[in-house]
Amino acid sequence: MTRKQKRISIIGGLAVVLGLATTLVLVALRDQIVFFYTPTEMHEKAVAAGTPVRLGGLVKVGTWHKNGQDNDFVVTDGKSEMTVSYVGILPDLFREGQGVVAEGSIGTNGAFTASNIMAKHDENYIPKGIVDELKARGEWKPDDPAGSLKALSGG
């Protein structure tokens, strides 16, 4: 075996090992990866029913209905809306007109059922997708993010 053939066989062996390692990591993470979508992206990408996702946006003012531990509200990004159902106790910071991330999945009927709700914990925090959407619409006011959010959520 010539020196060139040895180098090629070593490089080929390393490529096979690297490919196998990458495949194993991706298979191991497959069930752990949860993608983040805005309501508009949820509609555009036609996320399959039962796929775990995170839905982020603002709770539309006047849409939160509570009956015991059953909660229904609308999450909006200013362009599209999605109704979310959640059974359980909501975080103390959950309010209409505020940012929220709902973790769950879309059912076969098209309704989003959340298994976990994360309310914003910092009044200056706005999900990046929402900021991008506000900037694209020309409604982003960096000096007054709360004003931008109120305009977006209809409040």
C-alpha positions as semicolon CSV with decimal commas, in nm:
position;residue;x (nm);y (nm);z (nm)
1;M;0,000;0,000;0,000
2;T;0,144;0,333;-0,104
3;R;0,158;0,638;0,121
4;K;-0,121;0,805;-0,079
5;Q;-0,347;0,502;-0,042
6;K;-0,288;0,497;0,337
7;R;-0,388;0,865;0,364
8;I;-0,701;0,808;0,159
9;S;-0,801;0,507;0,369
10;I;-0,745;0,700;0,695
11;I;-0,949;0,996;0,569
12;G;-1,221;0,760;0,448
13;G;-1,227;0,582;0,786
14;L;-1,252;0,913;0,973
15;A;-1,536;1,025;0,746
16;V;-1,728;0,704;0,821
17;V;-1,675;0,745;1,197
18;L;-1,777;1,113;1,184
19;G;-2,089;1,029;0,983
20;L;-2,184;0,753;1,227
21;A;-2,132;0,982;1,526
22;T;-2,342;1,256;1,366
23;T;-2,620;1,010;1,291
24;L;-2,623;0,881;1,648
25;V;-2,639;1,235;1,792
26;L;-2,925;1,333;1,561
27;V;-3,121;1,017;1,643
28;A;-3,069;1,077;2,016
29;L;-3,188;1,439;1,991
30;R;-3,482;1,372;1,761
31;D;-3,732;1,343;2,045
32;Q;-3,580;1,630;2,242
33;I;-3,593;1,902;1,977
34;V;-3,893;2,135;2,004
35;F;-3,923;2,406;1,742
36;F;-4,051;2,756;1,813
37;Y;-4,314;2,906;1,584
38;T;-4,526;3,218;1,571
39;P;-4,894;3,176;1,475
40;T;-4,814;3,288;1,120
41;E;-4,538;3,030;1,087
42;M;-4,768;2,761;1,229
43;H;-5,018;2,831;0,951
44;E;-4,757;2,865;0,676
45;K;-4,555;2,557;0,762
46;A;-4,855;2,334;0,824
47;V;-4,709;2,166;1,131
48;A;-4,828;1,805;1,155
49;A;-5,078;1,713;1,423
50;G;-4,918;1,578;1,737
51;T;-4,576;1,731;1,669
52;P;-4,447;1,897;1,988
53;V;-4,381;2,268;1,924
54;R;-4,357;2,596;2,108
55;L;-4,600;2,866;2,004
56;G;-4,496;3,219;2,091
57;G;-4,668;3,550;2,068
58;L;-4,889;3,783;2,264
59;V;-5,209;3,698;2,445
60;K;-5,474;3,893;2,258
61;V;-5,665;4,131;2,483
62;G;-6,020;4,016;2,563
63;T;-5,970;3,654;2,456
64;W;-5,875;3,482;2,784
65;H;-6,160;3,269;2,917
66;K;-6,111;3,078;3,239
67;N;-6,338;2,808;3,379
68;G;-6,178;2,646;3,679
69;Q;-5,845;2,521;3,552
70;D;-5,960;2,523;3,188
71;N;-5,808;2,819;3,006
72;D;-5,865;2,929;2,649
73;F;-5,697;3,228;2,492
74;V;-5,575;3,354;2,157
75;V;-5,204;3,400;2,080
76;T;-5,129;3,653;1,810
77;D;-4,826;3,785;1,631
78;G;-5,026;4,067;1,475
79;K;-5,066;3,886;1,146
80;S;-5,224;3,557;1,246
81;E;-5,390;3,417;1,553
82;M;-5,417;3,076;1,711
83;T;-5,648;2,962;1,987
84;V;-5,474;2,783;2,270
85;S;-5,635;2,554;2,527
86;Y;-5,459;2,480;2,852
87;V;-5,569;2,289;3,159
88;G;-5,385;2,385;3,473
89;I;-5,269;2,676;3,676
90;L;-5,124;2,958;3,471
91;P;-4,806;3,139;3,578
92;D;-4,859;3,448;3,793
93;L;-4,721;3,670;3,519
94;F;-4,973;3,547;3,260
95;R;-5,184;3,840;3,141
96;E;-5,364;3,959;2,833
97;G;-5,143;4,174;2,611
98;Q;-4,827;4,008;2,742
99;G;-4,583;3,772;2,576
100;V;-4,633;3,402;2,620
101;V;-4,480;3,079;2,499
102;A;-4,711;2,777;2,492
103;E;-4,554;2,435;2,460
104;G;-4,782;2,169;2,318
105;S;-4,915;2,041;1,990
106;I;-5,187;2,085;1,735
107;G;-5,463;1,829;1,746
108;T;-5,628;1,669;1,447
109;N;-5,904;1,933;1,474
110;G;-5,650;2,216;1,429
111;A;-5,671;2,341;1,787
112;F;-5,352;2,399;1,982
113;T;-5,343;2,222;2,317
114;A;-5,071;2,341;2,551
115;S;-4,904;2,121;2,807
116;N;-4,691;2,401;2,948
117;I;-4,727;2,779;2,952
118;M;-4,434;3,012;3,001
119;A;-4,521;3,374;3,063
120;K;-4,271;3,645;3,011
121;H;-4,063;3,714;3,319
122;D;-3,900;4,035;3,214
123;E;-4,104;4,333;3,105
124;N;-3,839;4,418;2,847
125;Y;-3,836;4,070;2,693
126;I;-4,010;4,023;2,363
127;P;-3,968;3,705;2,160
128;K;-3,732;3,763;1,866
129;G;-3,994;3,654;1,614
130;I;-4,235;3,916;1,745
131;V;-3,970;4,188;1,729
132;D;-3,890;4,089;1,372
133;E;-4,259;4,097;1,284
134;L;-4,302;4,441;1,442
135;K;-3,997;4,570;1,256
136;A;-4,125;4,429;0,927
137;R;-4,457;4,606;0,981
138;G;-4,287;4,931;1,082
139;E;-4,452;4,926;1,426
140;W;-4,140;4,857;1,630
141;K;-4,067;5,128;1,886
142;P;-3,744;5,034;2,065
143;D;-3,796;5,317;2,314
144;D;-4,146;5,194;2,396
145;P;-4,170;4,815;2,350
146;A;-4,485;4,807;2,561
147;G;-4,651;5,048;2,318
148;S;-4,548;4,829;2,026
149;L;-4,694;4,527;2,199
150;K;-5,023;4,699;2,278
151;A;-5,062;4,799;1,913
152;L;-4,987;4,443;1,809
153;S;-5,221;4,275;2,057
154;G;-5,508;4,512;1,991
155;G;-5,503;4,650;2,347
